[in-house]
Short mmCIF file of C-alpha atoms in Angstrom, two decimals:
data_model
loop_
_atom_site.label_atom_id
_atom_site.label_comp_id
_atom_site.label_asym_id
_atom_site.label_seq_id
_atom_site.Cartn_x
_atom_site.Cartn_y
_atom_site.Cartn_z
CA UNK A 24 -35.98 -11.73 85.34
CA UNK A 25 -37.07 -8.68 86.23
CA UNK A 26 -37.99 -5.87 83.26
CA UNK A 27 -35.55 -3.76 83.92
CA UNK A 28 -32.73 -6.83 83.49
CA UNK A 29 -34.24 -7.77 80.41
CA UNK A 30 -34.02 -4.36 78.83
CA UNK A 31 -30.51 -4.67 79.69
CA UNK A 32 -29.71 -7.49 78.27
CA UNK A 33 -31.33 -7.32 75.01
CA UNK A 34 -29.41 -4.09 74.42
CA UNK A 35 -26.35 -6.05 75.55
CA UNK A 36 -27.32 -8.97 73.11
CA UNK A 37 -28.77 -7.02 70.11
CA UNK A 38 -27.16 -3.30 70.54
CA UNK A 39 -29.14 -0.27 71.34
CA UNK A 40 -31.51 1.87 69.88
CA UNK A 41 -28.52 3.73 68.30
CA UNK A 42 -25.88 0.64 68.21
CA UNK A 43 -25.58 -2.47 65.58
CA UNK A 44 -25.95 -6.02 66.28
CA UNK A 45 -23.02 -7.79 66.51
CA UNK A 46 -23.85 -9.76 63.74
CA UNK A 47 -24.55 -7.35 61.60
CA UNK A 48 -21.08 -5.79 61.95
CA UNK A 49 -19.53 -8.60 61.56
CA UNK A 50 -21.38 -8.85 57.69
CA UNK A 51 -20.80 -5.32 57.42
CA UNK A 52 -16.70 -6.18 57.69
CA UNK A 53 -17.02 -8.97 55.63
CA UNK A 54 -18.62 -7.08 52.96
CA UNK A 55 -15.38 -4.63 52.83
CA UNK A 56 -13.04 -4.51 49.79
CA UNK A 57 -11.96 -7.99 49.25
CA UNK A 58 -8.21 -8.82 49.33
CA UNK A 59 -6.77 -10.66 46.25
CA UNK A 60 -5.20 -13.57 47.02
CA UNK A 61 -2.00 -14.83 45.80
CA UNK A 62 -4.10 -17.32 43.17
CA UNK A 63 -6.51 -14.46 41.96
CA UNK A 64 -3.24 -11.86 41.58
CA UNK A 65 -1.49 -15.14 39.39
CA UNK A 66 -4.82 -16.00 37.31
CA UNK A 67 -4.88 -11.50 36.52
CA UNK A 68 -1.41 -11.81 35.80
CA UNK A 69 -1.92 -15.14 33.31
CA UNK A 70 -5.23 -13.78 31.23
CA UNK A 71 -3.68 -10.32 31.30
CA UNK A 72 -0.16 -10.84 30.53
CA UNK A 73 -0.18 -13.47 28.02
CA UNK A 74 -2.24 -11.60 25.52
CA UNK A 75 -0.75 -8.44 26.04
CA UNK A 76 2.76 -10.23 25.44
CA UNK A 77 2.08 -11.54 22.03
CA UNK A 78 0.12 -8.65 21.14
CA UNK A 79 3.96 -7.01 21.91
CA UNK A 80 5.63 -10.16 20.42
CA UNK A 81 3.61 -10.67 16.92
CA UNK A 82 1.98 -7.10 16.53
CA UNK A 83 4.04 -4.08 17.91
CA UNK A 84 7.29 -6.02 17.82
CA UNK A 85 7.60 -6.54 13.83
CA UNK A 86 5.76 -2.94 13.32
CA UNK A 87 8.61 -1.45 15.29
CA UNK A 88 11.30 -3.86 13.48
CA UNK A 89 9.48 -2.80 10.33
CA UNK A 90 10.07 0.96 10.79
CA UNK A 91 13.67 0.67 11.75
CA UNK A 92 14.40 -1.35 8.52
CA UNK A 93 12.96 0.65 6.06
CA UNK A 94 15.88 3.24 6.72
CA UNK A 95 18.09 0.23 5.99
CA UNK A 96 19.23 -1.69 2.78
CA UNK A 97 19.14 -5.62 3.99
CA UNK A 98 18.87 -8.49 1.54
CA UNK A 99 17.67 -10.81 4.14
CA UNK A 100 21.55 -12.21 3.92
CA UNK A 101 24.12 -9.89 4.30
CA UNK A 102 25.33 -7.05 6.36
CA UNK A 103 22.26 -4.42 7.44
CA UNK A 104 23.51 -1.11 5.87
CA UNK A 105 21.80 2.30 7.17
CA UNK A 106 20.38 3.79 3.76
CA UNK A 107 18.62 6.72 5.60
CA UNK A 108 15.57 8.46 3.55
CA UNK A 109 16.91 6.66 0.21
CA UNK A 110 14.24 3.73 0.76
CA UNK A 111 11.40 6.51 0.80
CA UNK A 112 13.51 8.45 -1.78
CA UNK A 113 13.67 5.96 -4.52
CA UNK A 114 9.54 4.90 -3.82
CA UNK A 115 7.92 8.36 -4.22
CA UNK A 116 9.96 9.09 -7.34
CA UNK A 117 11.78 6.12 -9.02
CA UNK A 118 9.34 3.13 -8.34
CA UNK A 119 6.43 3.20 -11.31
CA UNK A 120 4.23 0.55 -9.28
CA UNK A 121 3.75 2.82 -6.67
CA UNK A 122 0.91 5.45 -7.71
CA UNK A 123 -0.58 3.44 -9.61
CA UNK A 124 -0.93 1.04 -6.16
CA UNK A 125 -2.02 4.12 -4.21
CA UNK A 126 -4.27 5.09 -6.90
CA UNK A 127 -5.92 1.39 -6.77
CA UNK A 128 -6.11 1.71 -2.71
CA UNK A 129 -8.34 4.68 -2.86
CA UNK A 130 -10.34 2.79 -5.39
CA UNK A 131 -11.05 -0.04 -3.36
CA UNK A 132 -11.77 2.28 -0.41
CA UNK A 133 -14.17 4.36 -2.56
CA UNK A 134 -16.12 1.43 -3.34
CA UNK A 135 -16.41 -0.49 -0.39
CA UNK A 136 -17.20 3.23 1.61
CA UNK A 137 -19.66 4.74 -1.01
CA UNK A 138 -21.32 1.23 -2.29
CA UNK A 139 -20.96 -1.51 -0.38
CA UNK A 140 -21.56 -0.27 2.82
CA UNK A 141 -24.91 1.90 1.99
CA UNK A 142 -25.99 -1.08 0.20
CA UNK A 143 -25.52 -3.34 3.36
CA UNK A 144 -27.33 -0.65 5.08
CA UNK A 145 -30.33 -1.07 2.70
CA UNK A 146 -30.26 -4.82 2.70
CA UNK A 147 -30.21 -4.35 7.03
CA UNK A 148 -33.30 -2.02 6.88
CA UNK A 149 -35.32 -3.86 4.08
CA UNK A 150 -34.82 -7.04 6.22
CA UNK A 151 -35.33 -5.65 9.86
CA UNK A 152 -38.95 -4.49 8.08
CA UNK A 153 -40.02 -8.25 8.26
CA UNK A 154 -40.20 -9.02 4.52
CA UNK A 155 -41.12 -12.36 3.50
CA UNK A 156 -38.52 -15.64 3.44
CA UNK A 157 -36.15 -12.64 5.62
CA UNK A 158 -34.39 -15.54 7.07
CA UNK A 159 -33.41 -17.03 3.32
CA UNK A 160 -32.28 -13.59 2.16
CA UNK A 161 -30.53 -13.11 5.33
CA UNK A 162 -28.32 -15.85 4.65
CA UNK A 163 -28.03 -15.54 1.25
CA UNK A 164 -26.36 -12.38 1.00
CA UNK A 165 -24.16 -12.99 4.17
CA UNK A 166 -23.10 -16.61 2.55
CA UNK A 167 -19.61 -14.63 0.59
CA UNK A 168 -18.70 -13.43 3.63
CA UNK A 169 -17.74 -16.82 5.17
CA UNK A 170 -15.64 -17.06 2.20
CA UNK A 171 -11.41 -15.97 1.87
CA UNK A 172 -11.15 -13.23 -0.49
CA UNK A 173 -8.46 -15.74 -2.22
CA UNK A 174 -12.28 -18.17 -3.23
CA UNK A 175 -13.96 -14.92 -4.29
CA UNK A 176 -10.89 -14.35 -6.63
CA UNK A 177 -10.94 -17.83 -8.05
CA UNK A 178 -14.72 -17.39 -8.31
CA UNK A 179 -14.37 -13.95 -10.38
CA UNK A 180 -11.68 -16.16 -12.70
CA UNK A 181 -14.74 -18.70 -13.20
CA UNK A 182 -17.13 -16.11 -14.48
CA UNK A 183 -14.83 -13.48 -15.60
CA UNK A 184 -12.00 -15.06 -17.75
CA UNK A 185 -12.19 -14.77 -21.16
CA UNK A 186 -12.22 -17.59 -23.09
CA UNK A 187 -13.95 -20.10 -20.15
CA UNK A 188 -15.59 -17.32 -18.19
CA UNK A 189 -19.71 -17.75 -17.54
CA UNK A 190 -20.03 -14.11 -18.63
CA UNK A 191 -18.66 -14.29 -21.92
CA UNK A 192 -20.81 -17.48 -22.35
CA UNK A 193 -23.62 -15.59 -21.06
CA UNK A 194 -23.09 -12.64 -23.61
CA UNK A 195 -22.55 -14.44 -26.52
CA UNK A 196 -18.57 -13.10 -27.43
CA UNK A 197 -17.60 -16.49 -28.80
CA UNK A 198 -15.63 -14.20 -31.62
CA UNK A 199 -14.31 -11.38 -29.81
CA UNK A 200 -14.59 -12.05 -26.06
CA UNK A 201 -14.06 -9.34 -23.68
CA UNK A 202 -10.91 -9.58 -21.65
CA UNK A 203 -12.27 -8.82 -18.05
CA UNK A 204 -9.45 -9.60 -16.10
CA UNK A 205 -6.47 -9.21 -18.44
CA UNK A 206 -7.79 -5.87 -19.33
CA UNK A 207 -6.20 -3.20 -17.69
CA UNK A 208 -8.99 -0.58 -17.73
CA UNK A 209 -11.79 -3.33 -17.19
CA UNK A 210 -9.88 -5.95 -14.70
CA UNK A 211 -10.02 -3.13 -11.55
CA UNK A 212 -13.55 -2.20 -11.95
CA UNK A 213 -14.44 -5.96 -12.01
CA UNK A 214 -12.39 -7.09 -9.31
CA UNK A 215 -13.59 -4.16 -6.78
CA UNK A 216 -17.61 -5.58 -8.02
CA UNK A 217 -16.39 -8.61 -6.14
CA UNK A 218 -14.84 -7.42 -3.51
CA UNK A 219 -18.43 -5.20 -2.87
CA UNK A 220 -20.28 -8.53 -3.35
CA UNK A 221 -18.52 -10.11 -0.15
CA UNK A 222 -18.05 -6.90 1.69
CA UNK A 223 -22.03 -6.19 1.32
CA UNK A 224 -22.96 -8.81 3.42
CA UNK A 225 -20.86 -8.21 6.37
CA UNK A 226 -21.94 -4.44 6.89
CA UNK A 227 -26.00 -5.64 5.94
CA UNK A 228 -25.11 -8.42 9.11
CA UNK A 229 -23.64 -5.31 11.84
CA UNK A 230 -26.49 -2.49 10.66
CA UNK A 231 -29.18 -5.64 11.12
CA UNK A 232 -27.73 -6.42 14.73
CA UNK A 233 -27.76 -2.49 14.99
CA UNK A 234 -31.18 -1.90 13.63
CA UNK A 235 -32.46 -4.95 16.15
CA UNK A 236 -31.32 -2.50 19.14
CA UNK A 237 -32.54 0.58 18.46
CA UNK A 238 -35.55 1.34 21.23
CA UNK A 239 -38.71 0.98 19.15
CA UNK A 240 -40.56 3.83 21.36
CA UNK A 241 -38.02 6.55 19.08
CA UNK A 242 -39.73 5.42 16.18
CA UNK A 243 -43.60 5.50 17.65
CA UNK A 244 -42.36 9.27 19.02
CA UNK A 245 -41.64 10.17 15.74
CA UNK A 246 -44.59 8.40 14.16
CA UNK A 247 -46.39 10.26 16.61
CA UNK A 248 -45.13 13.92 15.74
CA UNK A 249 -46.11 13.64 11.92
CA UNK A 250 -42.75 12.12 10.68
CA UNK A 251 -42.37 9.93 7.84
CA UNK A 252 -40.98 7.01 7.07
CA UNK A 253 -38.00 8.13 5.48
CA UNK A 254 -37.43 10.85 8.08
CA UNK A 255 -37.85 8.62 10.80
CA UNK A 256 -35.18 6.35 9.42
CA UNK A 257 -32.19 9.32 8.83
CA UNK A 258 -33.09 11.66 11.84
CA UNK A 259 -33.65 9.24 14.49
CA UNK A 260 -32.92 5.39 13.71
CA UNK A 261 -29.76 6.58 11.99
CA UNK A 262 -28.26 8.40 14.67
CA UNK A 263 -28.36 6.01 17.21
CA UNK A 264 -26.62 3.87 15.32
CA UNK A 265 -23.24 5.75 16.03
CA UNK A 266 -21.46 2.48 17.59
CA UNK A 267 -22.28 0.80 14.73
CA UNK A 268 -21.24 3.44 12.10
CA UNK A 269 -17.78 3.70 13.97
CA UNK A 270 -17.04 -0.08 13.89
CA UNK A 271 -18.55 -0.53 10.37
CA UNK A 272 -16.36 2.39 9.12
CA UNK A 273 -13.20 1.46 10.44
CA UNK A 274 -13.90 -1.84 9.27
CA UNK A 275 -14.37 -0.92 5.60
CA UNK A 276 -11.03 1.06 6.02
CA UNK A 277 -8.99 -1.80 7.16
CA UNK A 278 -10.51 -4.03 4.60
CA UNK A 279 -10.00 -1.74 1.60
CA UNK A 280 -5.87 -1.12 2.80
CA UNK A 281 -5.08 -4.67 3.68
CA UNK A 282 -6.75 -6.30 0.18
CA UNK A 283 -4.44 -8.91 -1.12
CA UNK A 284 -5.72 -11.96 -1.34
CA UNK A 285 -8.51 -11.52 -4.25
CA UNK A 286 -5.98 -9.70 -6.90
CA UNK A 287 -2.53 -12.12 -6.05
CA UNK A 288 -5.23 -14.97 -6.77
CA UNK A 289 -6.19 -13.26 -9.88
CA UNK A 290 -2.99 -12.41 -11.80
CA UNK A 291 -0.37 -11.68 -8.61
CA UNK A 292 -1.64 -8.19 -8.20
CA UNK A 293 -0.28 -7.29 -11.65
CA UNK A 294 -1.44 -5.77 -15.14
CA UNK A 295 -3.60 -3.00 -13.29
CA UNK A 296 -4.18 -4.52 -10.47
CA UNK A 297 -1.28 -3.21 -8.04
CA UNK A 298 -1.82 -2.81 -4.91
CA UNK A 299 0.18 -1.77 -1.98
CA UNK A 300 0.43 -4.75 0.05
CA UNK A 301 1.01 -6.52 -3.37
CA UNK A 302 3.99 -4.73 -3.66
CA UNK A 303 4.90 -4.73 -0.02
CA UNK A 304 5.11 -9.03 -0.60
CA UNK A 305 7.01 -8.40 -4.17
CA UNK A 306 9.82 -7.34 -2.24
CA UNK A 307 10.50 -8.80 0.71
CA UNK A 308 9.37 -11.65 -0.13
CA UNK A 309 9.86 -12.26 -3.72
CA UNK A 310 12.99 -12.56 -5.50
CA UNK A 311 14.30 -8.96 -5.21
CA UNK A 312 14.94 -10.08 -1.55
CA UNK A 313 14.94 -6.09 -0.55
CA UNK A 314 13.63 -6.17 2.65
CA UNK A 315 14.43 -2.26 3.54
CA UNK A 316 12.35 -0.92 0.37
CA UNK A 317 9.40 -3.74 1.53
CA UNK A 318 9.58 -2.29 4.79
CA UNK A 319 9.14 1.28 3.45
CA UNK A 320 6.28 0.49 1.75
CA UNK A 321 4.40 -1.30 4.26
CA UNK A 322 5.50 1.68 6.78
CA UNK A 323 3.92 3.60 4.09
CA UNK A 324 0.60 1.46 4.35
CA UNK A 325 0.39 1.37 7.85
CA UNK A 326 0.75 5.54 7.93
CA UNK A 327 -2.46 5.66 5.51
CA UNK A 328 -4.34 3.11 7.23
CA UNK A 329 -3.91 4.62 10.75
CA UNK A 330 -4.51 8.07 9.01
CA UNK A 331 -7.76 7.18 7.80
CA UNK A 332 -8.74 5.45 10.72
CA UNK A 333 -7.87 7.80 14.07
CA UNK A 334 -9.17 11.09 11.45
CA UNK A 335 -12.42 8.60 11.49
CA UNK A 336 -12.73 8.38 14.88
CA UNK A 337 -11.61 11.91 16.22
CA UNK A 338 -14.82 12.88 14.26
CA UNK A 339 -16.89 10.61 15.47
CA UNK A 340 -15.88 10.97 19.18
CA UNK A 341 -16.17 14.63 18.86
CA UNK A 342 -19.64 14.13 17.62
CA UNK A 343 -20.85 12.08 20.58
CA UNK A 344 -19.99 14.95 22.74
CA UNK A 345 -21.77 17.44 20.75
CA UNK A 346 -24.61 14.95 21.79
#
């Protein structure tokens, strides 16, 4: 073969100077958008569909059924008879359990935002610092958490009833014990110190997986410029733990609205120790059977909740874009 054949059919064979093998366009076409197949579309359709179908069927579909029948009067039995605004009516002036409830709510949000969660902070930072037997401590103070608020109330009855309770015991009120829990203007304060107790641990456990993430080169540039400790820790560790502030606050919100388990275990949520969600079960589920007003009040409750919890984020958001 001759040189002038071979140059021919090499460019025939492998393409030109300016021209692509043929088996590189062939791998080229291949590596095109990929069709779904019939299988792929069904298995998308399967782990897409099902959950958002019973998010529709058990979340959104009794919030919706909710709303309509708190403009109802319903017994659960009889006829459904359209009541209008009378449900909301009779709760915001005519139904004594229902400040107080609200009043409680704030509580418990007060002290899980402005207590427990800057004390789980601390715990987080004094840990990721590499103190001694960190592991022990670690669990220790995460150990509630793993426990139903309904234990942590029959714990509180162990050490805070009055005339078995370890704290009584501890103080030496064998002739006038105090009444912790069947105290109005005590049983609150001493219920929300347990509800801290378990809630500390779960924010200590998000800030430590936060603090673990942070780049440590923020904290040598800052060493570097002359900063402290302390200003190291709120100007630059801090802020860049903005995911975890968003998740750990909306967190503390949903936990300090939906609190039920610890006070029904105590004494039913009663005797100072209302709560809305307390009252939402009263009625619809105890024997007043009036599912309409239940339903107003836990419309109520979710209003608050998703109040508190889209104000949260709008401010957050808008402060990541000032970023």
């Amino acid at each position: 073969m001759t040189t002038t054949d071979r140059t021919t059919h090499d460019r025939t064979t492998h393409g030109g100077p300016g021209t692509m093998p043929k088996t590189a366009a062939r791998r080229a076409r291949r590596r095109g958008p990929r069709r779904h197949t019939r299988r792929d579309r069904a298995v998308l359709c399967v782990l897409l569909g099902l959950p958002i179908l019973l998010d529709l069927v058990l979340v959104w579909g009794p919030t919706m059924a909710s709303v309509g029948l708190s403009f109802t009067d319903w017994d659960g039995v009889g006829d459904i008879e359209w009541a209008g605004l009378g449900n909301y009516a009779h709760l915001f002036a005519d139904y004594p359990q229902f400040w107080p409830a609200v009043r409680n709510n704030l509580l418990w949000l007060a002290a899980l935002g402005l207590l427990a969660t800057p004390f789980g902070l601390l715990l987080a930072a004094l840990i990721d610092r590499g103190v001694r037997f960190s592991r022990f401590y670690q669990s220790a103070l995460y150990m509630p958490v793993v426990l139903s608020l309904a234990v942590v109330g029959f714990i509180a009855q162990l050490i805070l009833s009055r005339d078995q309770g370890a704290l009584n015991a501890l103080l030496g009120g064998g002739k006038d014990p105090v009444d912790w829990l069947g105290d109005p203007d005590l049983n609150i304060w001493m219920i929300l110190l347990a509800a801290c107790w378990r809630h500390t641990g779960y924010v200590m456990i998000l800030y430590l997986a936060g603090l673990k993430s942070v780049d440590p080169t923020l904290k040598e540039a800052a060493a570097v410029d002359g900063a402290t400790e302390r200003q190291t820790f709120f100007r630059v560790v801090l802020p860049a733990l903005r995911p975890v502030n968003v998740i750990v606050g909306v967190i503390t919100v949903i936990e300090a609205l939906r609190a039920f388990d610890i006070v029904y275990a105590v004494n039913k949520g009663r005797n100072g120790l209302e709560l809305l969600s307390v009252l939402v079960t009263d009625n619809i589920v105890g024997e007043a059977s009036r599912i309409g007003f239940g339903s107003a009040i836990a419309v109520v409750l979710l209003l608050v909740s998703l109040g508190f919890i889209v104000t949260y984020l709008v401010q957050e958001l808008r402060g990541e874009e000032r970023r």
